[in-house]
PDB file of C-alpha atoms in Angstrom:
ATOM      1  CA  UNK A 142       0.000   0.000   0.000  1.00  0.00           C
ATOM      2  CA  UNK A 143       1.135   3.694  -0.846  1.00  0.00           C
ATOM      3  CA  UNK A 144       1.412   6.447   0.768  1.00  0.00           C
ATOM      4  CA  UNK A 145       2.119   8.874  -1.617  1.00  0.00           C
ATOM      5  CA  UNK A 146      -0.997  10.917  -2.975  1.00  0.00           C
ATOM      6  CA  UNK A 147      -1.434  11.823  -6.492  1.00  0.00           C
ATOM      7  CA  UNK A 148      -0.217  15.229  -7.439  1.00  0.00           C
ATOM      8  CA  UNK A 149      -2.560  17.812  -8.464  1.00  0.00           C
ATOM      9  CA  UNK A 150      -2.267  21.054 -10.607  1.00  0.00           C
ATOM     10  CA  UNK A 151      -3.410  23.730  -8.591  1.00  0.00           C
ATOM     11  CA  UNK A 152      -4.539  26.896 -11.030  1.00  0.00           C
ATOM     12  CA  UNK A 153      -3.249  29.479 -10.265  1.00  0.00           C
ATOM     13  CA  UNK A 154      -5.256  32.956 -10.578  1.00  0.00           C
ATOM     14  CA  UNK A 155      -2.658  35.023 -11.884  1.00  0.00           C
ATOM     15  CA  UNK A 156      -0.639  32.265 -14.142  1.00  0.00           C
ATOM     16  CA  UNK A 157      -2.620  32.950 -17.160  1.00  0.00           C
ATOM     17  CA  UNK A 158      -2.115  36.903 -16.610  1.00  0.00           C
ATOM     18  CA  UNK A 159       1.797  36.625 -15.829  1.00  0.00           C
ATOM     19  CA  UNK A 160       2.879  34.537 -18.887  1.00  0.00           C
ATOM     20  CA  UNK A 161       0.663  37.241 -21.298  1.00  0.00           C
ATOM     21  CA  UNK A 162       2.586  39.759 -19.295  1.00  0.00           C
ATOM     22  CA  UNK A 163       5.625  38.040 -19.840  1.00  0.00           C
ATOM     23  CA  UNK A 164       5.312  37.726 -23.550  1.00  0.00           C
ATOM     24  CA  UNK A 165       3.415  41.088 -24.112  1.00  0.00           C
ATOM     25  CA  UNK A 166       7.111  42.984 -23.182  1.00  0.00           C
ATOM     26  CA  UNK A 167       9.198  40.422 -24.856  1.00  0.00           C
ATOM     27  CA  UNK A 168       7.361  40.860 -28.501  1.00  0.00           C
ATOM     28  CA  UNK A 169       7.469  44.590 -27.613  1.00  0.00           C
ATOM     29  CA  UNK A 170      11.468  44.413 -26.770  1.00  0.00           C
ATOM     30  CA  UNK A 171      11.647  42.088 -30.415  1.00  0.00           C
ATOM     31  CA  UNK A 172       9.339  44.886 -32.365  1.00  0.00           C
ATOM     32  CA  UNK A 173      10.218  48.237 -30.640  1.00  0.00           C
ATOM     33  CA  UNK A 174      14.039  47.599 -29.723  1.00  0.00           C
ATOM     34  CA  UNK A 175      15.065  50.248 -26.636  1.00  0.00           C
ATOM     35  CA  UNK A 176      17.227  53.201 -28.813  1.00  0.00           C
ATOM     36  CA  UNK A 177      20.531  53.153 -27.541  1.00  0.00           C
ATOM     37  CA  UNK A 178      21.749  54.211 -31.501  1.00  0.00           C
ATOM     38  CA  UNK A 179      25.138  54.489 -30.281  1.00  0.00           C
ATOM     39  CA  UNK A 180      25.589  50.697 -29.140  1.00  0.00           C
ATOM     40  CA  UNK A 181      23.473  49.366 -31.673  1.00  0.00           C
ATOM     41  CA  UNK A 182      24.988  50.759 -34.686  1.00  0.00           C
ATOM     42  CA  UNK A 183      28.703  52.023 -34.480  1.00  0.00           C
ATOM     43  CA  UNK A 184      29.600  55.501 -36.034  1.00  0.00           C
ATOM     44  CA  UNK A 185      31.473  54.957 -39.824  1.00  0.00           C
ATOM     45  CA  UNK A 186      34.907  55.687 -38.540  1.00  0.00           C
ATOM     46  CA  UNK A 187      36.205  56.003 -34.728  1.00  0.00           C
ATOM     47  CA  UNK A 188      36.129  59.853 -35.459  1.00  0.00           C
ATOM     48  CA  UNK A 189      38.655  61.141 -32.628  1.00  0.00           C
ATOM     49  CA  UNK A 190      37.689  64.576 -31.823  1.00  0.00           C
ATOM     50  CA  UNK A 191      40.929  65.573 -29.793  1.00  0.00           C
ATOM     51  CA  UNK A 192      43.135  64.979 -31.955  1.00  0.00           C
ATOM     52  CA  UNK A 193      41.227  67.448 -34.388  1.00  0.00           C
ATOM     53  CA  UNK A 194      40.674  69.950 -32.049  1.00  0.00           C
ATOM     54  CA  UNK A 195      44.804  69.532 -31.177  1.00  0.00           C
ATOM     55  CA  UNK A 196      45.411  70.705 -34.064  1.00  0.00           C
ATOM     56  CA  UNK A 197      43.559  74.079 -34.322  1.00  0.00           C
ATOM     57  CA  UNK A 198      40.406  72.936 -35.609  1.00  0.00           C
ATOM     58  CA  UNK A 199      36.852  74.268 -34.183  1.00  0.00           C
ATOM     59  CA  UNK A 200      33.533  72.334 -33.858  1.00  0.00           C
ATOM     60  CA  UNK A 201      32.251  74.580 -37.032  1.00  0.00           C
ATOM     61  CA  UNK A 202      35.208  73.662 -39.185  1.00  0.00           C
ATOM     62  CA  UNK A 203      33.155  69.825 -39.669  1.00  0.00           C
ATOM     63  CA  UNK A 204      29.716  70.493 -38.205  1.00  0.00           C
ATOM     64  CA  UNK A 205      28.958  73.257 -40.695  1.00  0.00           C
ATOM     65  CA  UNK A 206      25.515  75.197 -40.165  1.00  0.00           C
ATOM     66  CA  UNK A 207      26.307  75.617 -36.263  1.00  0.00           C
ATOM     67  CA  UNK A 208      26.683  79.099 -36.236  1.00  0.00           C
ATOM     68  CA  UNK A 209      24.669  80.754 -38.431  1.00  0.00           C
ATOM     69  CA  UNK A 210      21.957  77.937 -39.597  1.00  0.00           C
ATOM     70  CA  UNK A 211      18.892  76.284 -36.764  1.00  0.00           C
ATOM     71  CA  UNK A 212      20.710  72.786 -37.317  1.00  0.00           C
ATOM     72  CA  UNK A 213      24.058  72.218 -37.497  1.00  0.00           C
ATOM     73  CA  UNK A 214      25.455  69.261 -40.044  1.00  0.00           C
ATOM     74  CA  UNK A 215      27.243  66.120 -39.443  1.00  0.00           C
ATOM     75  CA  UNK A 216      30.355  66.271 -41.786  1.00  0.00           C
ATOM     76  CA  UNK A 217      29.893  64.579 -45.096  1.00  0.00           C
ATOM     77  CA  UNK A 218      33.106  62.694 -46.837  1.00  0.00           C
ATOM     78  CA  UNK A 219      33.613  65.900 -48.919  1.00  0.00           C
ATOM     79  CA  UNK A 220      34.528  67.543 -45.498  1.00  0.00           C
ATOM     80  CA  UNK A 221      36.621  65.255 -44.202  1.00  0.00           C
ATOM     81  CA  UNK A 222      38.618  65.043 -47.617  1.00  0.00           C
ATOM     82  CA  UNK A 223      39.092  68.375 -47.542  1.00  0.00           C
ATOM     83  CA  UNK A 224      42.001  68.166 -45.223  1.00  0.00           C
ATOM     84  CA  UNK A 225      42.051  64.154 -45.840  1.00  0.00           C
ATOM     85  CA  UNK A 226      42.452  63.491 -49.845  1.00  0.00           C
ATOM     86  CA  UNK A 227      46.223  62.650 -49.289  1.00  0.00           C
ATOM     87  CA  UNK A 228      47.457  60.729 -46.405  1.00  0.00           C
ATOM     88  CA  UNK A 229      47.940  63.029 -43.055  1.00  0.00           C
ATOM     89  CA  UNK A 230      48.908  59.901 -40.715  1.00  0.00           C
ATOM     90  CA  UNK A 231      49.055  56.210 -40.767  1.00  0.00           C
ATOM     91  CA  UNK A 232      45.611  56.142 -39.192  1.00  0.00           C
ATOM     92  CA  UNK A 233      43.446  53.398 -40.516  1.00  0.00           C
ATOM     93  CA  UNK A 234      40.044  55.451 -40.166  1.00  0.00           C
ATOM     94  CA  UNK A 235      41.862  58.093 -42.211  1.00  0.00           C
ATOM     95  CA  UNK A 236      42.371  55.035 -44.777  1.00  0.00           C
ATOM     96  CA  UNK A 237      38.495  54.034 -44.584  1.00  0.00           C
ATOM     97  CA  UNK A 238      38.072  57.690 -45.793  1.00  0.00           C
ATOM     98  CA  UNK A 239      39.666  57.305 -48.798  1.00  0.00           C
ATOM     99  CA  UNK A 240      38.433  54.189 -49.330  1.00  0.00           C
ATOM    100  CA  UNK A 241      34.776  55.149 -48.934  1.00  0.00           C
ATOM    101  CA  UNK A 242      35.809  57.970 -51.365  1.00  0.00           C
ATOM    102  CA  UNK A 243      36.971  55.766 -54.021  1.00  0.00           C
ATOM    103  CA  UNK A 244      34.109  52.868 -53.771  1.00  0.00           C
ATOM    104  CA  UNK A 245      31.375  56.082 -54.326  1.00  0.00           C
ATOM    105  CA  UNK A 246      30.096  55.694 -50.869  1.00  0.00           C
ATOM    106  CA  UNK A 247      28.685  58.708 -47.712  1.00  0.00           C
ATOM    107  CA  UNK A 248      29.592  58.550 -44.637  1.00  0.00           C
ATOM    108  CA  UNK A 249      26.881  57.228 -42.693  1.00  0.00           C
ATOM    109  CA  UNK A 250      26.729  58.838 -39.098  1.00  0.00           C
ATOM    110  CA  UNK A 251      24.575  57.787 -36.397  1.00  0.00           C
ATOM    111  CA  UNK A 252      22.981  61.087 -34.966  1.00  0.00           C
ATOM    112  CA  UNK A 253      23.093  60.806 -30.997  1.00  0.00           C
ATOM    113  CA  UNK A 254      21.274  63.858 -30.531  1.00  0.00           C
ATOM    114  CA  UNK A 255      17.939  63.759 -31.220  1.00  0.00           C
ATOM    115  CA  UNK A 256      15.097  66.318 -30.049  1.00  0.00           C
ATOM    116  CA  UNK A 257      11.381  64.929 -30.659  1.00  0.00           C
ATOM    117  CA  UNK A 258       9.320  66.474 -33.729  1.00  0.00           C
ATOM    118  CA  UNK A 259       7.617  68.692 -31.859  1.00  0.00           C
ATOM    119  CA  UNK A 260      10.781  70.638 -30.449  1.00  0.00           C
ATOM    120  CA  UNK A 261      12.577  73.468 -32.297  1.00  0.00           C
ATOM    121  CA  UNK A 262      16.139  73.950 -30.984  1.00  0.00           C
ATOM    122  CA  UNK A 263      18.022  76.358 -33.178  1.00  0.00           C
ATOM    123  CA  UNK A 264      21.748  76.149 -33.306  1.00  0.00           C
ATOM    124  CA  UNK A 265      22.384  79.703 -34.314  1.00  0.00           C
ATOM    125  CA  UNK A 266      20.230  81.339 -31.992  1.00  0.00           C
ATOM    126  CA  UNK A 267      22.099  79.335 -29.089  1.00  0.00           C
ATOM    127  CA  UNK A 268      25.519  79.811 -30.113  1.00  0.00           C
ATOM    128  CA  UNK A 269      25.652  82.929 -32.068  1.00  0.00           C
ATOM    129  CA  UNK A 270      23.033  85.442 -30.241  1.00  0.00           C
ATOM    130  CA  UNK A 271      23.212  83.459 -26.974  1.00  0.00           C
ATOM    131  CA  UNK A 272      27.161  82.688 -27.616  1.00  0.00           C
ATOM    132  CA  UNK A 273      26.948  79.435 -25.998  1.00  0.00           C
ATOM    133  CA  UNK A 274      29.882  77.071 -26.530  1.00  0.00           C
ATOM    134  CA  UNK A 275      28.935  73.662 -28.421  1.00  0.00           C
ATOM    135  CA  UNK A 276      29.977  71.947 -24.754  1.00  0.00           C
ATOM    136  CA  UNK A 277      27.665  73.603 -22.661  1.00  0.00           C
ATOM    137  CA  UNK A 278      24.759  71.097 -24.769  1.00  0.00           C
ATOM    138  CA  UNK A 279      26.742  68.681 -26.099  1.00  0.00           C
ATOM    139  CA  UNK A 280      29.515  68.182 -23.460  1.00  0.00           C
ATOM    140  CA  UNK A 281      33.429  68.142 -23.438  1.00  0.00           C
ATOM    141  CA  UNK A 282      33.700  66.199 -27.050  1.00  0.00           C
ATOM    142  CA  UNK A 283      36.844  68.188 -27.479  1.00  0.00           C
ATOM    143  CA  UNK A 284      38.230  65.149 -24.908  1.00  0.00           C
ATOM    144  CA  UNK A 285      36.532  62.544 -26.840  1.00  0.00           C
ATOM    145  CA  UNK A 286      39.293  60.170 -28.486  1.00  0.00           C
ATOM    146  CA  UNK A 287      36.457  57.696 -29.667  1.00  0.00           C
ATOM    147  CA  UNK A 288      32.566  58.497 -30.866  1.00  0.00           C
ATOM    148  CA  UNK A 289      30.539  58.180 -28.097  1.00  0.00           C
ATOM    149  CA  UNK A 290      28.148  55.822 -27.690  1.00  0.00           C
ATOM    150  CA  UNK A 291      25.509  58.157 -26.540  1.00  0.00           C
ATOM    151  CA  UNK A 292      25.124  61.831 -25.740  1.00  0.00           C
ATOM    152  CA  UNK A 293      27.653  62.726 -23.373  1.00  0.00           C
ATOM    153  CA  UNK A 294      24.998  65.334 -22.105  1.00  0.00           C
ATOM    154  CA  UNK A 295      21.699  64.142 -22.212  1.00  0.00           C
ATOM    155  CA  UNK A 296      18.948  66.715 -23.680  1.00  0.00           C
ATOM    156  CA  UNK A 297      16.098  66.827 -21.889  1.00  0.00           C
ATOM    157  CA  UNK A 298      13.271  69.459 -21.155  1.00  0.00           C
ATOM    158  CA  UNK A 299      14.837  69.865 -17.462  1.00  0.00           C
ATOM    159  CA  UNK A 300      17.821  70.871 -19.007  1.00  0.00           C
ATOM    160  CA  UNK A 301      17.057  73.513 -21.470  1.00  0.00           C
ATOM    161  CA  UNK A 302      14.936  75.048 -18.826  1.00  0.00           C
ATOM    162  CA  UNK A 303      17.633  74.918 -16.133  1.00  0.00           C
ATOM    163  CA  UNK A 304      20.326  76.327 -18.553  1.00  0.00           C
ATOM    164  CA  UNK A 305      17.300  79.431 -19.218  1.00  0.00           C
ATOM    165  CA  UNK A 306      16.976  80.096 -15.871  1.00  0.00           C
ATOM    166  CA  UNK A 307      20.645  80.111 -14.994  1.00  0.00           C
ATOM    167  CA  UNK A 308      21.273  82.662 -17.569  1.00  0.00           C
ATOM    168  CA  UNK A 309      17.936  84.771 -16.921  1.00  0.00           C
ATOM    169  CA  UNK A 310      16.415  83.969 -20.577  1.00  0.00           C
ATOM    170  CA  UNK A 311      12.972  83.410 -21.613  1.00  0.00           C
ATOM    171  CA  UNK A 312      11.117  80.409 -20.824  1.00  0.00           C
ATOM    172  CA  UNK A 313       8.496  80.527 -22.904  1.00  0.00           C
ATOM    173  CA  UNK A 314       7.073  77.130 -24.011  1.00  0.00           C
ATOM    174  CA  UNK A 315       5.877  78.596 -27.689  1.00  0.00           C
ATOM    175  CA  UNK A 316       9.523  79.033 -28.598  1.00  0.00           C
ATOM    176  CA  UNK A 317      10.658  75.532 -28.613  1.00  0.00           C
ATOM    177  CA  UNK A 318       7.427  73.743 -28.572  1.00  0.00           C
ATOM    178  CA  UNK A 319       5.562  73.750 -31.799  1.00  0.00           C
TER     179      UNK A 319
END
């Protein structure tokens, strides 16, 4: 004779709820991946922005439009072959350069900075009329020996209105909210 009782599945009340939970944010992770742009797709070349700026160069002489435009450009191979056509170093992104050149191809850059549709942000009025350096939004890139992976200064709506008040500017939400 046996002791032992048969088992039993006990339902459980939230079972059914918890796996549709489960696999509700897992097809949401598959279709809408987080944006980290920076990890998931590497910048072109390991652009080394000390260096550059080592050797006299400004943020404006590759992100043209900065000064006097409301966005400012990434540089496009023409740019970068301006000072890059003929060999400067021994660098191997410098080689990709000229190598992109010659098979036809763009630079692809992975913009890190990214404002949502609805906010205007103008580059000239910022650092022109408001002569803000490019750090004081974008951070010390002028350190920067490899592309970040992210913003080194993250924009948010806390920030722009800190950096207003700080400086006594106007606040109001119809000039960057459209």
């Amino acid at each position: 004779m046996s002791l032992r009782h048969p088992r039993r599945m006990l339902p459980l009340p939230g079972g059914s709820f918890l796996l549709g939970f489960v696999l509700f944010v897992l097809l949401g992770l598959f279709f809408f991946p987080p944006h980290n742009p920076g990890a998931l797709s590497p910048q072109p070349i390991a652009f080394n922005h000390a260096k550059h700026i080592e050797v006299g160069m400004g943020c404006t002489d590759c992100h043209a439009g900065a000064q006097d435009q409301a966005q400012a450009s990434l540089p496009t191979l023409a740019t970068c072959l301006s000072c890059h056509e003929e060999a400067l170093t021994q660098s191997a992104q410098e080689a990709r350069i000229r190598a992109l050149a010659a098979a036809g191809e763009e630079l692809k850059w992975v913009q890190l900075m990214r404002l949502p549709a609805h906010v205007f942000f103008s580059h000239q009025r910022h650092v022109q009329f408001g002569e803000l350096d490019c750090a004081t939004c974008h951070g010390p890139m002028q350190k920067s020996a490899l592309p970040p992976p992210q913003p080194l200064r993250p924009m948010t709506m806390d920030t722009c209105v800190d950096c207003h008040a700080q400086r006594q500017v106007r606040n109001d939400c119809n000039d960057c909210h459209r």
